XYZ file of C-alpha atoms in Angstrom:
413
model
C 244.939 127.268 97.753
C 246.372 123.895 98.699
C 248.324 121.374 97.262
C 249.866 117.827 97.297
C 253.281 117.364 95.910
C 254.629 113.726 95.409
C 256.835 112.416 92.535
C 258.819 108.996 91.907
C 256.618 106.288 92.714
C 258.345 103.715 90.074
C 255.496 101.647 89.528
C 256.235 98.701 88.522
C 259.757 98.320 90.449
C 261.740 95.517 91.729
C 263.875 95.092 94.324
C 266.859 92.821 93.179
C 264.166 90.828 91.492
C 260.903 91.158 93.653
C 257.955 92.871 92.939
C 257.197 95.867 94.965
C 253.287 96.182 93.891
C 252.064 95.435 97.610
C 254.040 98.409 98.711
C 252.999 100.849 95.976
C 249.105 99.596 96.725
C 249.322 100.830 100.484
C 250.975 103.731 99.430
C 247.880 104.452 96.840
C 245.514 103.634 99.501
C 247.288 105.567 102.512
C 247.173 109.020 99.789
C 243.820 108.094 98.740
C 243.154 108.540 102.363
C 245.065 111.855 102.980
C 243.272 113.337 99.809
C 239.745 112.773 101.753
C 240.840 113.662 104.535
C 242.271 116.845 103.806
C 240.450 118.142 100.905
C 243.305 119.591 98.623
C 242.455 121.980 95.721
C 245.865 120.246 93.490
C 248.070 117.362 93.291
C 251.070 117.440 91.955
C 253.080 114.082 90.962
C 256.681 115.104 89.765
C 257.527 112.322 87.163
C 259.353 108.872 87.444
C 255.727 107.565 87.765
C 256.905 104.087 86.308
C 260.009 102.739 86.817
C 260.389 101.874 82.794
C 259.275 103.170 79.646
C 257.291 99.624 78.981
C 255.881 99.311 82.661
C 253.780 96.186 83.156
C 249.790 96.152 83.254
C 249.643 95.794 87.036
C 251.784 99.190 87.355
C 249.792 100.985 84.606
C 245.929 100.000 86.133
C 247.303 100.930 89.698
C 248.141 104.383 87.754
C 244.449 104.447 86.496
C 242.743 102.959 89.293
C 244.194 104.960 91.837
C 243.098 108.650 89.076
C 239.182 107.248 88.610
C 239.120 106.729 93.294
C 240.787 110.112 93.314
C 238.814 111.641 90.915
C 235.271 109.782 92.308
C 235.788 110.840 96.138
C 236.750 114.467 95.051
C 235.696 115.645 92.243
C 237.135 119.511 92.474
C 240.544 117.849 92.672
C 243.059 118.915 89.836
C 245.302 116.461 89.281
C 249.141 117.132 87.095
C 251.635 114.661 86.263
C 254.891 115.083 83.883
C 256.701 112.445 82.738
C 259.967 111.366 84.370
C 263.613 109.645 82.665
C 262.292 106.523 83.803
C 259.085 107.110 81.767
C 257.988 106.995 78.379
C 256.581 110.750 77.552
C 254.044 109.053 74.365
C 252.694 106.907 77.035
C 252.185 109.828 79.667
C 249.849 111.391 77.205
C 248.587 108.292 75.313
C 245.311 108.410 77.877
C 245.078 112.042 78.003
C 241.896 113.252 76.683
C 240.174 110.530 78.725
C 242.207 111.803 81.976
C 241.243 115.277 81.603
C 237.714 114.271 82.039
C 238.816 113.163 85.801
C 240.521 117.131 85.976
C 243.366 115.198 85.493
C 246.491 116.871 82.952
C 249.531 114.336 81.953
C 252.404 115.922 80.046
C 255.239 113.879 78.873
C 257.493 116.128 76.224
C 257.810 119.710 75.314
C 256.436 120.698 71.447
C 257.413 123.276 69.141
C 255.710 125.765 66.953
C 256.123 125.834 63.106
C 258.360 128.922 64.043
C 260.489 127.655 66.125
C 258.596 128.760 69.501
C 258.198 127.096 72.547
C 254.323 125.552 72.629
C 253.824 127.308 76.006
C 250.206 127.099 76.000
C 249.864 123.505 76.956
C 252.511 123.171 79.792
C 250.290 126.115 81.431
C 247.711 124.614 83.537
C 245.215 126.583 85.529
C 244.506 125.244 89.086
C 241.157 126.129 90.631
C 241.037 126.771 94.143
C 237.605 125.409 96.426
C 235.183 127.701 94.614
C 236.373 126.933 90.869
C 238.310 130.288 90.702
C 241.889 130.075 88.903
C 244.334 130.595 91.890
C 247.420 129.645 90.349
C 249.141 128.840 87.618
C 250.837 125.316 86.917
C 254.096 125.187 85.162
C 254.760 121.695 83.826
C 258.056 120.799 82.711
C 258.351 116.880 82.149
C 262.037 115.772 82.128
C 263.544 117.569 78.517
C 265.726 115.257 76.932
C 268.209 116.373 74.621
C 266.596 116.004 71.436
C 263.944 118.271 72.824
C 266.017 121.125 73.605
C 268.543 120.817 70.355
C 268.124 121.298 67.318
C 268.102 123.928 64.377
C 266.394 127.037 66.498
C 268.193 126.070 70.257
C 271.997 125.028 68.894
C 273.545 122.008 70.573
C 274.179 122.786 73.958
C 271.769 120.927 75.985
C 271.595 122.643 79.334
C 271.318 126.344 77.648
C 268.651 124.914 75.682
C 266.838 123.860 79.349
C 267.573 127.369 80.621
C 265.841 128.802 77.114
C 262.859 126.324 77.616
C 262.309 127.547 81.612
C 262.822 131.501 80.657
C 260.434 131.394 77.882
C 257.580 128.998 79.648
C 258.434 131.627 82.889
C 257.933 134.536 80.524
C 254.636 133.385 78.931
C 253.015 132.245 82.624
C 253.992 135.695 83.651
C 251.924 137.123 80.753
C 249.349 134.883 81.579
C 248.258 135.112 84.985
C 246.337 138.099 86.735
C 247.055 139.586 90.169
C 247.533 137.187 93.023
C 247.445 134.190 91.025
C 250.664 132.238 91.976
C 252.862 130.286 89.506
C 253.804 126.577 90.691
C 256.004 124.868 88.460
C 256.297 121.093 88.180
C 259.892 119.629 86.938
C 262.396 116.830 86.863
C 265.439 117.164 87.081
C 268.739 117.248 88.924
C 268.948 120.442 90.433
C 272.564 121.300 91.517
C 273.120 121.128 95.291
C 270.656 118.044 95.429
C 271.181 115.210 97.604
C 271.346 111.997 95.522
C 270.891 108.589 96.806
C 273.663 105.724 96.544
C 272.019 103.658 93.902
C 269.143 104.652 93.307
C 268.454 107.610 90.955
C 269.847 106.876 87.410
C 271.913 109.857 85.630
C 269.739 111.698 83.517
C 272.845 112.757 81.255
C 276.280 112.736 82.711
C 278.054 113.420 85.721
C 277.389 117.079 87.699
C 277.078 117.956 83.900
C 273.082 117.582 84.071
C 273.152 119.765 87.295
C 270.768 122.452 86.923
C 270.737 125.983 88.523
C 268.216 126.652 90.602
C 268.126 130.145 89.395
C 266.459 128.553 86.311
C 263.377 129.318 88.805
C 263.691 133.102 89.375
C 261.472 134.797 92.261
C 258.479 135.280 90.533
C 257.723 131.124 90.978
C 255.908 130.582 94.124
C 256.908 127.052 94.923
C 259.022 124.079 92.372
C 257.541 120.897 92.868
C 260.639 118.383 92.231
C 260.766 114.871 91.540
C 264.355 112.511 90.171
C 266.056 112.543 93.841
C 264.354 109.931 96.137
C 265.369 111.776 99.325
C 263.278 114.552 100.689
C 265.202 118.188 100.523
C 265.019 121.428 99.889
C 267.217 122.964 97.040
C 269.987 125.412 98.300
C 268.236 125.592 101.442
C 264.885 127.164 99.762
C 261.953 126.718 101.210
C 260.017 127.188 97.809
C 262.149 124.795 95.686
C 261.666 121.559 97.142
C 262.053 117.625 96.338
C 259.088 115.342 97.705
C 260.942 112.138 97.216
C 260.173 108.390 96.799
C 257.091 106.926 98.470
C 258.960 103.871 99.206
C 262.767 102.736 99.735
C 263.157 101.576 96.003
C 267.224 100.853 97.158
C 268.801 99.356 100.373
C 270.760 103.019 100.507
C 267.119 104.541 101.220
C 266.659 102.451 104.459
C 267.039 105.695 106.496
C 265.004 108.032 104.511
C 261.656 109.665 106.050
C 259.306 109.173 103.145
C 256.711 112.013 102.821
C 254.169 113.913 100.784
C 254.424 117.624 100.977
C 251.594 119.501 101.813
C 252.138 123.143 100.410
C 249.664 126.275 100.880
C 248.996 129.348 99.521
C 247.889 132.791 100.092
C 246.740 134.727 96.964
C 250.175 133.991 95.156
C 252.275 134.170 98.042
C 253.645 130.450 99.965
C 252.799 129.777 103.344
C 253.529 126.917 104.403
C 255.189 123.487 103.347
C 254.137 120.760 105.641
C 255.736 116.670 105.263
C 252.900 114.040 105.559
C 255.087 111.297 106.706
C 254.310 107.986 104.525
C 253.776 104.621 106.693
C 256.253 101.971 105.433
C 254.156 98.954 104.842
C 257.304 96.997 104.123
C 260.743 97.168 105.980
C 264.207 96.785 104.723
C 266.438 94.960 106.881
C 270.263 95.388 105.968
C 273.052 92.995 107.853
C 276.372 94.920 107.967
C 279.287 93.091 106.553
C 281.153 91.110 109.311
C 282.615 87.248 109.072
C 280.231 84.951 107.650
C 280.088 83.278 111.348
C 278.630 86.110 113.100
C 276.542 86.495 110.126
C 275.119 83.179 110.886
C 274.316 84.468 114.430
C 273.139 87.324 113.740
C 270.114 85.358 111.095
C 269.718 83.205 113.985
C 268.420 85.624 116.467
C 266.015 87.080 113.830
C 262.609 86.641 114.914
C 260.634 83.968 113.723
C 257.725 83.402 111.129
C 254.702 84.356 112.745
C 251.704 81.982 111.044
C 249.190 84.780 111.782
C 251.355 87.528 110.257
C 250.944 88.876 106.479
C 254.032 87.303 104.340
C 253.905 89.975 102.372
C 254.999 92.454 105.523
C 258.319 90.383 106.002
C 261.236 93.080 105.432
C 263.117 92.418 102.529
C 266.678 91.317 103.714
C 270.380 92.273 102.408
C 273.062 90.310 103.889
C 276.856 91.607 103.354
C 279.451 89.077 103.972
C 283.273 89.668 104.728
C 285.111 86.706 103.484
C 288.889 85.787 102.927
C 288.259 83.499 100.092
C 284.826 82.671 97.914
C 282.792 79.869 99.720
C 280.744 77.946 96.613
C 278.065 77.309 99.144
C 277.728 80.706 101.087
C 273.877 81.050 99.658
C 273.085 77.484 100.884
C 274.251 78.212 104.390
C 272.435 81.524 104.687
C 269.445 80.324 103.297
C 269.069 77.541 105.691
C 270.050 79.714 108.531
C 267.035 81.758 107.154
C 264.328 78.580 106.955
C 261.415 79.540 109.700
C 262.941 83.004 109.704
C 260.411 86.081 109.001
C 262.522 87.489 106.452
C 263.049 87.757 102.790
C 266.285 87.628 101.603
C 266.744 89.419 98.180
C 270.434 89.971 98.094
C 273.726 88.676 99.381
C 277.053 90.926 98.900
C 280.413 89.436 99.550
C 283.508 91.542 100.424
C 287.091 89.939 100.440
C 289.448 90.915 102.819
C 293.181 90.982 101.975
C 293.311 92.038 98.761
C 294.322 96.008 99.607
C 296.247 97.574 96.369
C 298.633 99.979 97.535
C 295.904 103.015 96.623
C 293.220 101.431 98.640
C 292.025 102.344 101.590
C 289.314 99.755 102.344
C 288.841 96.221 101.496
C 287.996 95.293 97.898
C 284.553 94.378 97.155
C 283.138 92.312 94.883
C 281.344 94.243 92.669
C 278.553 93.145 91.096
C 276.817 94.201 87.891
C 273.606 95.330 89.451
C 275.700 98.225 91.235
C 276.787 99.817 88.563
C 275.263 102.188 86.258
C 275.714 101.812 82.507
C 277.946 104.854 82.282
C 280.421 103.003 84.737
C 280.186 100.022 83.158
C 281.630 101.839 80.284
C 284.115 103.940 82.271
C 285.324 100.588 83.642
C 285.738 98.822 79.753
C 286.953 102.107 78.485
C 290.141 101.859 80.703
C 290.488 98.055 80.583
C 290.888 98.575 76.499
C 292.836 101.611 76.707
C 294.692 102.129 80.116
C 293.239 105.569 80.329
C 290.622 107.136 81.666
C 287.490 107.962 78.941
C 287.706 111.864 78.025
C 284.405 114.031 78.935
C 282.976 114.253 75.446
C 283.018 110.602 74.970
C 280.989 110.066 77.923
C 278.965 112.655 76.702
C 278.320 111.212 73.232
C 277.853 107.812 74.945
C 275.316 109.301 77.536
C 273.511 110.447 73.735
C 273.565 106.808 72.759
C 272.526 105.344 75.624
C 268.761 107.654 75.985
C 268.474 106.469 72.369
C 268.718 103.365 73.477
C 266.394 103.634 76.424
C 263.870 105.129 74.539
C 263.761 102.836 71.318
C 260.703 100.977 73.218
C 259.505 104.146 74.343
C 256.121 104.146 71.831
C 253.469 102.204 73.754
């Protein structure tokens, strides 16, 4: 058997403001082609399909769209998706029983029985090989939040309420399948030892507190189809326990990343190979590395011009970084008209002010602004301008509680 594994698209995603829906559509396109092409028996897409829980109508019909061409040019395709944090679970499974007439399964939560059991039944998926005979078994595990995994049967500590949910889903696959079929499991979630990007990937709870072991996954899982990290890695070095990553750059900190699909076969219930499809960037970002705001005007200078034939929607999307020794009211005006004719888009300017070194620092202080920082910083940061103290580790867990119920209050589609 043979399978695609891809994860955190983020439909629906801006960059500093701009719309990335060109980028996602040649993605779509490009994996439409790969799926053709190479004729897999399973795809696999590891959550964080839209980047919000209300994602716009563009993001949601290139969802739909891109399931009906899948589904139309191979029809023996099987076809799993689990909700990520960025995602809205209800709305993963709103279109369900119309999906699963394309072969297609979306899970976005984790139920419970009357007595207290795990509903294992419908996170196990089977996944027909070529010939329609069950090969392997599909463990979905959408991203748990905490008021999935607490509560009157599990107590109230959230990460030995994940471990219960994995060792009893594990348990009940292993009941399940017959010799040689292999167990895949689909999850997301921050697996410790991961790799995270700069600014990209936002904290599913708090800190290296929502770090999970990757002994959750004990030996008898063939292969653990990741998604949450954007960059492309295995866990702890295993082969078997791997993250896909983003399809595009969805940060300026994922400029160097080799975006890929992973291409993952199977003998009988054994793995054989794991294989990166590398992912054509349709769009470039461009990043300017913070010098004085004279070579900066060089440096836009020399970039290549605006060619009239070219597609504007190609041009790379531009960060400039600044170093300054005081604020300039009309730095945007002079880098924007160093940009005119230029084929560029500029979607964010950072300034950095030299001289201001505290006696702690070892760098020059930055400007920060609010788009950098997380909410949990943002707190962090009020926390010790009211208090002159740094905020305790419960309080920034019972904020991190606060916050998902915030996130999610538009989570019902």
């Amino acid at each position: 058997m043979r399978l695609f594994h891809t994860s955190d698209w983020h439909l629906g995603q801006n960059l500093h403001g701009q719309e990335r829906d060109f980028e996602h559509a040649c993605f779509l396109e490009w994996l439409l082609g790969q799926l053709k092409a190479e004729q897999p028996d399973v795809l696999l897409i590891a959550g964080d399909i839209f980047d919000t829980v209300n994602p716009p109508l563009k993001a949601q019909e290139r969802l739909y769209d891109f399931i009906i061409s899948a589904h139309e040019q191979n029809p023996k395709l099987t076809i799993v998706m689990i909700a990520g944090n960025h995602d809205s679970g209800s709305r993963i499974e709103l279109p369900a029983p119309l999906m699963r007439r394309l072969r297609t399964h979306a899970l976005g939560r984790v139920l419970w029985l009357d007595d207290g059991q795990l509903d294992a039944e419908r996170l196990l998926i089977p996944l027909p090989d070529a010939k329609g005979k069950i090969a392997a078994w599909c463990l979905a595990l959408p991203f748990l939040r905490p008021a999935e995994v607490t509560g009157a049967h599990l107590g109230d500590d959230y990460l030995r309420g994940i471990g219960q949910v994995h060792e009893w889903l594990i348990a009940a696959a292993n009941a399940k399948r017959k010799k040689g079929q292999a167990l895949i499991a689909i999850s997301h979630a921050h697996m410790a030892g991961g790799s995270v990007s700069e600014d990209s990937e936002r904290s599913l709870i708090i800190g290296n507190a929502e770090a999970l072991p990757a002994s959750l996954f004990d030996a008898s899982v063939s292969y653990v189809a990741l998604g949450h990290l954007h960059k492309p890695q295995r866990v702890n070095g295993e082969e078997r326990i791997r993250y896909s990553g983003s399809p595009i750059p969805l940060s300026f900190s994922e400029i160097g990343y080799k975006h890929q699909i992973l291409d993952v076969t199977f003998q009988g219930q054994c793995l054989v190979s794991v294989e990166p499809r590398l992912i054509p960037r349709s769009v470039n970002l461009q990043r300017l590395e913070a010098a004085p705001l004279a070579d900066i005007l060089k440096q836009l200078a020399d970039l290549p011009d605006i060619d009239l034939l070219a597609e504007t929607q190609r041009h790379p999307w531009l960060e400039v970084r600044v170093r300054l020794d005081e604020p300039q009211p009309d730095l945007r005006q002079q880098i924007e008209t160093a940009l005119q004719g230029k084929a560029v888009r500029l979607v964010r300017i950072a300034a950095e002010y030299a001289g201001k070194r505290g006696s702690d620092e070892t760098d020059d202080e930055r400007l920060i602004e609010l788009d950098q920082l997380t909410p949990q910083e943002l707190f962090s940061r009020a926390w010790q301008d009211s208090y002159g103290s740094e905020v305790d580790e419960q309080t920034l867990k019972d904020f991190a509680v606060l916050l998902q119920e915030v996130q999610q209050e538009g989570e019902q589609p």
